[in-house]
Amino acid sequence: MLVRKPDFYPRVRNPLLLACFTLCGALLTAEPETVVRWNHQGYAPDQPKEIIVMSQQDLAGAMWQVVGEGLKLRSPLEASVVGAGPNAPWPFNYRIDLSAEIREPGDYALTVGDLDPVELKVREAPYAALANLPLVHLRMQRSGTDTVRWHEASHFGDAAAWLEVPVGDPADGKWQPDPGERRVDVLGGWYDAGDHIKFTLTTSYTIYHLLLAYEVAPEIFETRHSTSDLPDILDEIRHGLEYVLKLWPDRDTFIVQVGDSADHSLGWRLPVDDELDGQRPAKAALARVQMASVVAVLARGARVMADHDEALADRCATMARALMTRAQEPDTVPAAFERASTNDFYLDRSENDQLSLAALELAALDGDEAWLEVAAHYAPGPGREVSWSYWHWLPNSGLAAAGVAVGCDDLTAEVGAYLEHAAGPGQPWGVPNRYMWGSMARWIGAANAARVATAEGLVGSEGDALFYGVLDYVFGRNNWGVSFLFDERLPNRLSELYSPTAYLMDRYPVGALSAGPTNRHTHEPMERFFNEPDDGRLAAFDTDIAVFHDNRYDFVCHESTIGAQADIVLMLALASRASADPLGWKELP
């Protein structure tokens, strides 16, 4: 078997045999007609508590009741809030809102009609401990170090990677060996996803979000797997910072990618068994998108690490200032990427979001108001989504914190679009955007933006409602009733992940975040690349638009990326935060 399979359900080949979830989320032996969807991890006392009942029958007027901790409440289901559609496979979908009724910590039993009861858990800090789990998966993704978890140290050949430079216009995505046959040291970093490639932009995105998470709620992060005296998250941040400090070896060389599409032609293998080790290219271009992303990381890294590793903080600050100056010189280009069927995805055409964020971080680092003017000049506008290529909400949050009107306006507009989608096409779950490849991380990013916009007073309580709605979605309040974060303790945990390393090591992928549901239009052309068909266990909960397969070969639904790991860490920190300054912008001049 590929990864250790939890025993909470049997493997079912026929979707007609799927049955409704019981208290522990198990599947029975008959096709379900009604299922209850809720957050299996639990709720904080002040958190919204909306449960969705999906049914193939009209249940309006059917009775539900909740008991526990001195509470006994009985009431009829009201009218269905939405019929079958993009998010709901069945024609009747009912909302039970227990936000006001359940506020005391404890265990509550909810019964709907004749269904078995489901357990609703209310805890003071239900998400704090979980924030450390994705760091386990990130440690598994480490490259070029013996501090990696589970597998052997790998890709030490990156210490002398041969350099590649663009052929003609970098916008064409074509590369050739450097005429001088130079080699560079790019040892370290993380593998981006299920492959062994390292992308500067996704690496920067990961480090930056980990830095934010630590500043939001440092008290929730523990020392479990760290090989230093730092908590796990700072140990992971330091690993990332040491890598990006290598990416600018001289004035005219900046590394945007290590490894290339050849990685995808060799099949599943452990990193230590990669025959490309020692032959991997380091692609270099003076690309402002990637350069500015590293500036932002180094500048914030200098601030965060100042109390933990002064020498590292000084190195980060020095390179951040110099690299930002270089990024604004006229011989730089907007972005660089590899033109290949598998890597075209990594083209980011928008440089203003990273440049604005870099200027803000330098303003916070040096207390120099001139950098605020630069940040406002590059203000990126509202983003259409949140991802490794759409950083817009981050500089806009900083501009808003500094009182710059354009930042306030653009963050409000972006979050407003997410709120509009959540209240309309996103029902009954309140998802903030359309289905796409990597939906889960993008929705989490939008939710994080809404949480911060609420804290900044730019939107009302509906921003937090969106945030908690997506948080609920992650842990089971979704069509399929599954948790997209891999935690063996959850009864509705998934069994598979597209992770060749986890498969070959026979490890349950603790802390990984699944890519989540996607649209059929994207998924169906990719199905020919999967080694075996989906078993149909969750097919009854797909819609005409949305699909999700718990299939180890399904890289569309099930691949976990380092950026997604950082997204969920930030979400869990925001859900647990004690800080009044949600993103650490208090040092802006």
XYZ file of C-alpha atoms in Angstrom:
589
model
C 0.000 0.000 0.000
C 1.096 3.571 -0.587
C 0.468 5.253 2.736
C -0.865 3.791 5.938
C -4.627 3.746 5.583
C -6.739 4.697 8.576
C -9.297 2.113 9.566
C -12.330 4.359 9.922
C -13.887 3.134 6.673
C -13.559 0.165 4.315
C -12.357 0.646 0.763
C -15.514 0.824 -1.354
C -15.421 0.375 -5.105
C -19.098 1.008 -5.882
C -20.369 4.543 -5.182
C -23.901 3.127 -4.735
C -22.648 1.438 -1.580
C -21.658 4.719 0.010
C -23.508 5.403 3.231
C -24.094 8.227 5.622
C -21.567 9.372 8.190
C -22.125 8.299 11.788
C -20.806 9.958 14.938
C -17.221 9.026 14.101
C -17.642 9.779 10.384
C -17.659 6.106 9.384
C -19.403 4.821 6.266
C -22.177 2.268 6.657
C -23.524 -0.096 4.057
C -26.409 1.706 2.313
C -26.486 4.713 0.043
C -27.005 7.858 2.148
C -30.069 10.001 1.740
C -29.149 12.557 4.396
C -25.749 13.539 5.834
C -24.601 16.096 8.374
C -21.513 18.207 7.703
C -19.638 19.949 10.514
C -16.158 20.890 11.713
C -14.691 17.701 13.212
C -11.765 19.488 14.834
C -14.114 21.578 16.946
C -15.076 25.176 17.599
C -13.810 28.001 19.783
C -16.483 29.410 22.140
C -16.959 32.644 20.148
C -16.631 31.028 16.730
C -19.659 30.747 14.400
C -21.126 27.247 14.537
C -23.096 26.563 11.382
C -23.854 22.952 10.518
C -25.122 21.908 7.090
C -27.568 19.033 6.543
C -27.498 17.702 2.959
C -30.398 15.538 1.829
C -32.006 13.963 -1.193
C -35.403 14.548 0.441
C -37.304 17.636 1.527
C -36.744 17.732 5.293
C -38.231 21.147 6.028
C -39.999 20.862 9.383
C -38.079 17.750 10.476
C -36.856 18.076 14.043
C -33.290 18.410 15.197
C -32.010 18.635 18.728
C -28.743 19.362 20.499
C -27.921 18.363 24.073
C -24.921 18.802 26.342
C -23.382 20.980 29.063
C -26.754 21.834 30.579
C -28.274 22.617 27.171
C -31.197 20.896 25.496
C -32.523 22.561 22.392
C -35.077 21.219 19.932
C -36.232 22.917 16.748
C -37.441 22.173 13.204
C -35.307 22.528 10.108
C -36.185 25.662 8.183
C -36.373 25.894 4.406
C -33.479 24.632 2.280
C -30.972 27.446 1.775
C -29.883 26.293 -1.671
C -30.664 23.520 -4.130
C -28.298 21.310 -6.099
C -25.583 23.347 -7.753
C -21.825 23.869 -8.040
C -21.263 23.226 -4.322
C -24.179 21.010 -3.386
C -24.774 17.603 -5.023
C -28.246 17.095 -3.563
C -31.395 19.213 -3.910
C -31.988 20.040 -0.227
C -29.453 21.763 2.006
C -30.321 23.067 5.468
C -28.401 25.318 7.829
C -28.451 24.874 11.604
C -26.872 27.876 13.323
C -25.812 27.163 16.892
C -23.478 30.153 17.282
C -25.546 31.797 20.011
C -26.721 28.635 21.762
C -23.378 26.820 22.139
C -20.740 28.995 23.774
C -19.509 26.955 26.719
C -16.584 24.549 26.213
C -17.684 20.933 26.205
C -19.133 18.151 24.068
C -22.548 18.414 22.456
C -24.603 15.837 20.580
C -26.609 16.969 17.563
C -29.344 14.697 16.234
C -31.209 15.341 12.997
C -34.354 13.277 12.520
C -33.572 9.583 12.879
C -29.862 9.924 12.088
C -27.269 8.883 14.614
C -26.024 11.847 16.655
C -22.877 13.725 15.692
C -20.458 15.133 18.251
C -19.808 18.871 18.286
C -16.710 19.823 20.292
C -16.199 23.291 21.769
C -12.722 24.019 23.120
C -10.890 27.122 24.308
C -8.120 26.764 21.706
C -9.042 24.033 19.211
C -6.506 25.030 16.534
C -3.358 25.962 18.445
C -1.821 22.484 18.601
C -2.620 21.799 14.938
C -0.479 24.726 13.784
C 2.631 22.616 14.397
C 1.523 19.724 12.174
C 2.171 21.289 8.740
C 5.724 21.977 9.891
C 6.234 18.200 10.021
C 5.357 17.944 6.345
C 7.600 20.901 5.499
C 10.507 19.186 7.250
C 9.903 16.158 5.018
C 10.224 18.493 2.009
C 13.662 19.774 3.060
C 16.470 19.444 0.536
C 20.238 19.377 0.979
C 20.350 18.826 4.737
C 20.559 15.981 7.233
C 17.881 17.715 9.351
C 15.209 16.358 7.009
C 12.472 14.143 8.462
C 11.672 10.561 7.396
C 13.910 10.196 4.342
C 17.673 10.385 3.916
C 19.469 13.643 3.139
C 19.332 14.402 -0.572
C 20.477 16.549 -3.506
C 23.861 17.552 -2.144
C 24.816 17.976 -5.790
C 22.957 21.305 -5.662
C 26.040 22.696 -3.931
C 27.570 22.923 -7.416
C 24.605 23.273 -9.767
C 25.393 24.262 -13.310
C 24.025 27.649 -14.307
C 21.465 28.267 -17.045
C 20.527 31.644 -18.516
C 17.603 32.732 -20.710
C 17.689 32.333 -24.462
C 16.602 35.697 -25.833
C 13.615 37.258 -24.086
C 13.040 35.688 -20.627
C 9.321 35.988 -21.337
C 9.759 33.121 -23.822
C 10.789 30.757 -21.024
C 13.690 29.184 -22.909
C 17.074 28.419 -21.329
C 20.633 27.439 -22.238
C 23.798 26.601 -20.282
C 25.773 29.626 -19.164
C 28.544 30.272 -21.740
C 31.082 30.496 -18.937
C 30.057 27.061 -17.621
C 29.667 28.533 -14.137
C 28.361 26.579 -11.187
C 26.589 27.960 -8.114
C 25.840 26.764 -4.589
C 22.072 26.386 -4.189
C 22.123 23.698 -1.529
C 19.078 23.663 0.734
C 15.503 24.858 0.463
C 12.390 22.742 0.035
C 10.990 20.637 -2.777
C 7.944 22.489 -3.974
C 5.440 19.629 -4.122
C 5.477 15.967 -5.107
C 8.464 16.602 -7.369
C 12.035 17.637 -6.509
C 12.116 21.100 -8.094
C 12.794 24.238 -6.050
C 11.103 27.482 -7.149
C 12.261 30.791 -5.697
C 8.797 32.342 -5.804
C 7.021 29.546 -3.957
C 9.925 29.281 -1.508
C 9.622 32.999 -0.723
C 5.863 32.703 -0.372
C 6.337 29.861 2.107
C 8.910 31.630 4.272
C 6.945 34.872 4.301
C 3.744 33.205 5.499
C 5.625 31.292 8.182
C 7.093 34.591 9.375
C 3.597 36.087 9.506
C 2.249 33.099 11.406
C 4.964 33.344 14.029
C 4.357 37.074 14.528
C 0.589 36.550 14.742
C 0.672 33.907 17.492
C 4.199 32.963 18.646
C 2.847 31.325 21.778
C 1.227 28.423 19.914
C 4.407 27.104 18.296
C 6.287 24.315 20.034
C 9.697 22.673 19.897
C 9.069 19.095 18.787
C 11.264 18.231 15.810
C 13.662 21.165 15.773
C 17.345 20.261 15.717
C 18.195 23.643 17.279
C 17.059 25.498 20.370
C 14.410 27.272 18.300
C 10.749 26.284 18.110
C 9.922 24.261 15.033
C 8.551 27.199 13.060
C 11.645 29.373 13.584
C 13.856 26.396 12.770
C 11.932 26.002 9.517
C 12.163 29.737 8.815
C 15.918 29.689 9.401
C 16.285 26.773 6.978
C 14.439 28.803 4.348
C 16.377 32.022 5.004
C 19.726 30.267 4.697
C 18.639 29.036 1.278
C 17.391 32.334 -0.159
C 20.567 34.053 1.039
C 22.368 31.936 -1.610
C 20.200 33.006 -4.510
C 22.138 36.174 -5.413
C 25.756 35.014 -5.695
C 26.918 38.068 -7.651
C 25.547 41.341 -8.974
C 24.232 39.955 -12.266
C 23.159 36.451 -11.208
C 19.897 35.708 -9.452
C 18.529 32.166 -9.166
C 14.823 31.720 -9.941
C 14.612 27.911 -10.097
C 16.655 24.785 -9.314
C 15.841 21.642 -11.287
C 13.649 21.552 -14.361
C 10.956 19.603 -16.183
C 13.308 16.625 -16.617
C 12.339 15.811 -13.025
C 8.891 14.727 -14.223
C 10.184 12.130 -16.678
C 11.772 9.745 -14.175
C 8.827 8.445 -12.202
C 8.383 8.118 -8.455
C 11.608 7.927 -6.472
C 12.917 9.081 -3.142
C 14.911 12.314 -3.313
C 18.065 10.464 -2.281
C 17.626 8.136 -5.274
C 17.279 10.912 -7.854
C 19.654 10.178 -10.711
C 19.562 13.883 -11.619
C 21.408 14.841 -8.441
C 24.546 16.705 -9.461
C 23.082 17.452 -12.903
C 20.318 19.850 -11.927
C 20.389 23.329 -13.486
C 20.088 26.561 -11.533
C 18.207 28.976 -13.769
C 19.292 32.588 -13.336
C 17.654 35.827 -14.440
C 17.362 39.309 -12.947
C 13.612 38.884 -12.558
C 11.890 41.505 -10.415
C 9.048 39.240 -9.293
C 11.415 36.738 -7.731
C 13.956 39.314 -6.539
C 11.345 41.422 -4.755
C 9.794 38.354 -3.144
C 13.168 37.517 -1.623
C 13.635 41.120 -0.460
C 10.320 40.963 1.419
C 11.312 37.669 3.039
C 14.772 38.853 4.061
C 13.575 42.170 5.465
C 10.878 40.581 7.615
C 13.192 37.709 8.438
C 15.728 40.213 9.756
C 13.121 41.659 12.104
C 11.787 38.320 13.324
C 15.175 36.660 13.781
C 16.863 39.639 15.471
C 16.107 38.252 18.939
C 17.020 34.673 18.023
C 20.016 34.765 15.658
C 21.569 38.216 15.396
C 24.175 37.229 12.828
C 21.545 35.718 10.522
C 19.332 38.783 10.967
C 22.200 41.091 9.956
C 22.936 39.047 6.831
C 19.269 39.152 5.861
C 19.012 42.929 6.363
C 22.153 43.637 4.361
C 21.086 41.554 1.378
C 17.500 42.855 1.474
C 18.629 46.470 1.083
C 21.132 45.721 -1.684
C 18.858 43.383 -3.617
C 15.986 45.896 -3.632
C 18.309 48.501 -5.119
C 19.381 46.011 -7.791
C 15.788 44.992 -8.541
C 14.893 48.572 -9.491
C 17.703 48.988 -12.019
C 16.768 49.150 -15.729
C 18.468 45.931 -16.873
C 16.110 43.751 -14.820
C 13.099 41.967 -16.325
C 9.577 41.471 -14.919
C 9.719 37.702 -14.379
C 11.313 34.462 -15.525
C 10.060 30.876 -15.791
C 10.624 27.596 -17.618
C 8.575 27.011 -20.759
C 7.484 23.400 -20.342
C 4.172 21.564 -20.192
C 4.596 21.003 -16.454
C 6.184 24.315 -15.426
C 4.371 27.015 -17.421
C 2.185 27.170 -14.342
C 4.965 29.015 -12.508
C 4.816 32.240 -14.507
C 3.785 35.274 -12.437
C 3.048 38.205 -14.736
C 2.412 40.685 -11.920
C 5.474 42.196 -10.222
C 3.865 45.141 -8.377
C 2.535 43.055 -5.487
C 5.989 41.729 -4.619
C 7.699 45.104 -5.166
C 5.169 46.924 -2.993
C 5.533 44.355 -0.242
C 9.336 44.518 -0.433
C 9.249 48.305 -0.019
C 6.901 48.014 2.955
C 9.165 45.525 4.652
C 12.161 47.805 4.166
C 10.132 50.667 5.619
C 9.400 48.536 8.686
C 13.009 47.345 8.903
C 14.651 50.774 8.662
C 11.877 53.119 9.770
C 12.327 55.049 6.520
C 9.164 56.771 5.288
C 10.597 57.046 1.779
C 9.972 53.336 1.351
C 6.269 53.924 2.053
C 6.157 56.147 -1.013
C 7.767 53.389 -3.066
C 5.257 50.875 -1.705
C 2.340 53.156 -2.614
C 3.818 53.675 -6.093
C 3.761 49.923 -6.683
C 0.349 49.385 -5.016
C -0.913 46.345 -6.921
C -4.672 46.899 -6.778
C -7.102 44.261 -5.518
C -6.209 40.650 -6.288
C -8.549 38.206 -8.033
C -7.464 35.381 -5.754
C -4.732 34.550 -3.240
C -1.883 32.269 -4.279
C 1.867 32.124 -4.723
C 1.393 34.464 -7.726
C -1.240 36.779 -6.192
C 0.286 38.476 -3.143
C -1.894 41.592 -3.501
C -3.646 41.481 -0.142
C -0.346 41.414 1.729
C 1.039 44.806 0.603
C -2.457 46.233 0.709
C -2.742 45.204 4.367
C 0.535 46.975 5.105
C -0.501 50.096 3.223
C -3.797 50.063 5.111
C -1.983 49.695 8.431
C 0.133 52.723 7.494
C -3.009 54.714 6.712
C -2.426 54.828 2.937
C -5.828 55.182 1.300
C -5.049 53.066 -1.759
C -4.221 50.098 0.453
C -7.458 50.451 2.407
C -9.492 50.741 -0.786
C -7.848 47.847 -2.586
C -7.927 45.413 0.345
C -11.585 46.304 0.923
C -12.372 45.735 -2.758
C -10.579 42.394 -2.899
C -12.146 41.029 0.273
C -15.489 42.454 -0.838
C -15.339 40.267 -3.947
C -14.670 37.198 -1.791
C -17.570 38.107 0.482
C -19.879 38.561 -2.491
C -18.963 35.147 -3.868
C -19.330 33.515 -0.450
C -22.818 34.957 -0.015
C -23.904 33.973 -3.532
C -22.280 31.281 -5.694
C -20.323 29.966 -2.696
C -23.369 28.746 -0.768
C -24.094 26.711 1.287
C -20.485 26.596 2.515
C -19.595 30.233 1.937
C -16.515 29.489 -0.181
C -14.869 32.694 -1.425
C -13.930 31.834 -4.975
C -14.391 29.448 -7.878
C -13.020 25.913 -8.137
C -9.562 25.691 -9.647
C -6.354 23.694 -9.381
C -5.295 24.179 -5.769
C -8.665 25.486 -4.588
C -8.047 24.723 -0.922
C -4.935 26.862 -0.482
C -6.429 29.722 -2.506
C -9.609 29.735 -0.436
C -7.564 29.659 2.759
C -5.574 32.635 1.477
C -8.777 34.555 0.748
C -10.061 33.675 4.215
C -6.838 34.943 5.786
C -7.209 38.207 3.875
C -10.787 38.543 5.156
C -9.656 37.907 8.740
C -7.037 40.655 8.536
C -9.405 43.094 6.780
C -11.854 42.548 9.637
C -9.127 43.215 12.208
C -8.213 46.416 10.355
C -11.854 47.544 10.485
C -12.203 47.533 6.690
C -15.073 45.037 6.647
C -17.580 43.992 9.280
C -18.173 40.695 11.032
C -18.940 39.059 7.703
C -15.168 38.941 7.147
C -14.660 36.735 10.183
C -17.692 34.665 9.155
C -15.966 33.961 5.829
C -12.729 33.093 7.630
C -14.397 30.609 9.955
C -16.500 29.217 7.128
C -13.380 28.228 5.192
C -11.800 26.911 8.410
C -14.876 24.715 8.908
C -14.591 23.607 5.278
C -11.007 22.443 5.849
C -12.072 20.179 8.719
C -15.199 18.564 7.316
C -17.998 21.020 6.653
C -17.868 20.329 2.920
C -19.641 18.147 0.358
C -17.516 15.129 1.125
C -17.354 15.458 4.919
C -13.559 15.003 4.929
C -10.678 16.864 6.576
C -8.255 18.231 4.013
C -5.505 18.508 6.651
C -3.911 15.127 7.316
C -4.201 14.387 11.026
C -4.510 10.776 12.172
C -6.542 11.840 15.201
C -9.471 13.096 13.137
C -12.245 10.562 12.447
C -12.900 11.965 8.975
C -9.276 11.935 7.871
C -8.314 11.174 4.308
C -6.311 8.054 3.519
C -4.286 9.073 0.470
C -2.075 11.909 -0.752
C -0.180 12.484 -3.969
C 3.225 12.264 -2.310
C 5.758 9.861 -3.803
C 7.981 10.340 -0.751
C 5.218 9.464 1.726
C 4.255 6.480 -0.448
C 7.763 5.112 -0.755
C 8.447 5.609 2.954
C 5.067 4.059 3.865
C 4.247 7.091 6.023
C 0.905 8.665 6.761
C 1.518 12.246 5.573
C 1.029 14.020 8.895
C 0.353 17.722 8.506
C -0.028 17.751 4.727
C -2.781 19.888 3.243
C -4.547 18.326 0.274
C -5.022 20.489 -2.812
C -8.755 19.962 -2.352
C -11.661 19.960 -4.792
C -11.272 21.175 -8.339
C -13.523 21.736 -11.320
C -14.316 18.941 -13.758
C -13.046 21.010 -16.683
C -9.563 20.994 -15.152
C -9.664 17.484 -13.731
C -10.960 15.334 -16.557
C -8.117 15.984 -19.070
C -5.610 14.983 -16.355
C -7.288 11.679 -15.466
C -5.387 9.850 -18.216
C -2.176 10.417 -16.246
C -3.442 8.707 -13.079
C -2.140 5.155 -12.624
C -5.432 3.811 -11.334
C -9.014 5.075 -11.359
C -10.651 6.578 -8.320
C -12.576 4.002 -6.279
C -15.728 6.130 -6.211
C -15.934 6.274 -2.430
C -16.740 9.989 -2.491
C -18.398 10.200 -5.905
C -21.919 10.632 -4.486
C -20.826 14.014 -3.161
C -19.311 15.398 -6.374
C -21.324 17.955 -8.318
C -21.645 18.806 -11.988
C -18.858 21.347 -11.420
C -16.751 20.121 -8.489
C -14.915 16.841 -7.926
C -12.650 15.478 -5.219
C -10.915 12.098 -5.281
C -9.088 10.467 -2.387
C -6.632 8.846 -4.804
C -2.878 8.584 -4.288
C -2.249 9.207 -8.008
C -4.526 12.230 -8.357
C -2.052 15.120 -8.370
C -4.822 17.591 -9.265
C -6.923 16.991 -6.145
C -4.305 15.605 -3.833
C -0.866 17.117 -4.247
C 0.408 19.161 -1.326
C 2.653 22.180 -1.931
C 4.962 24.047 0.435
C 2.986 27.248 -0.125
C -0.223 25.520 0.908
C 1.483 24.305 4.078
C 2.341 27.879 4.973
C -1.191 29.060 4.130
C -2.759 26.662 6.626
C -0.163 27.491 9.299
C -1.098 31.172 8.981
C -4.806 30.340 9.101
C -4.403 28.317 12.292
C -2.329 31.113 13.823
C -4.955 33.713 12.914
C -7.617 31.472 14.467
C -5.551 31.309 17.668
C -4.026 34.770 17.769
C -3.661 36.934 20.819
C -1.927 39.766 18.956
C -3.759 43.045 18.375
C -1.490 43.675 15.363
C -2.411 40.737 13.144
C 0.442 40.950 10.636
C 3.182 42.686 12.604
C 3.006 46.046 10.811
C 3.451 48.026 14.039
C 7.022 48.912 13.060
C 5.969 50.833 9.962
C 6.915 54.519 10.224
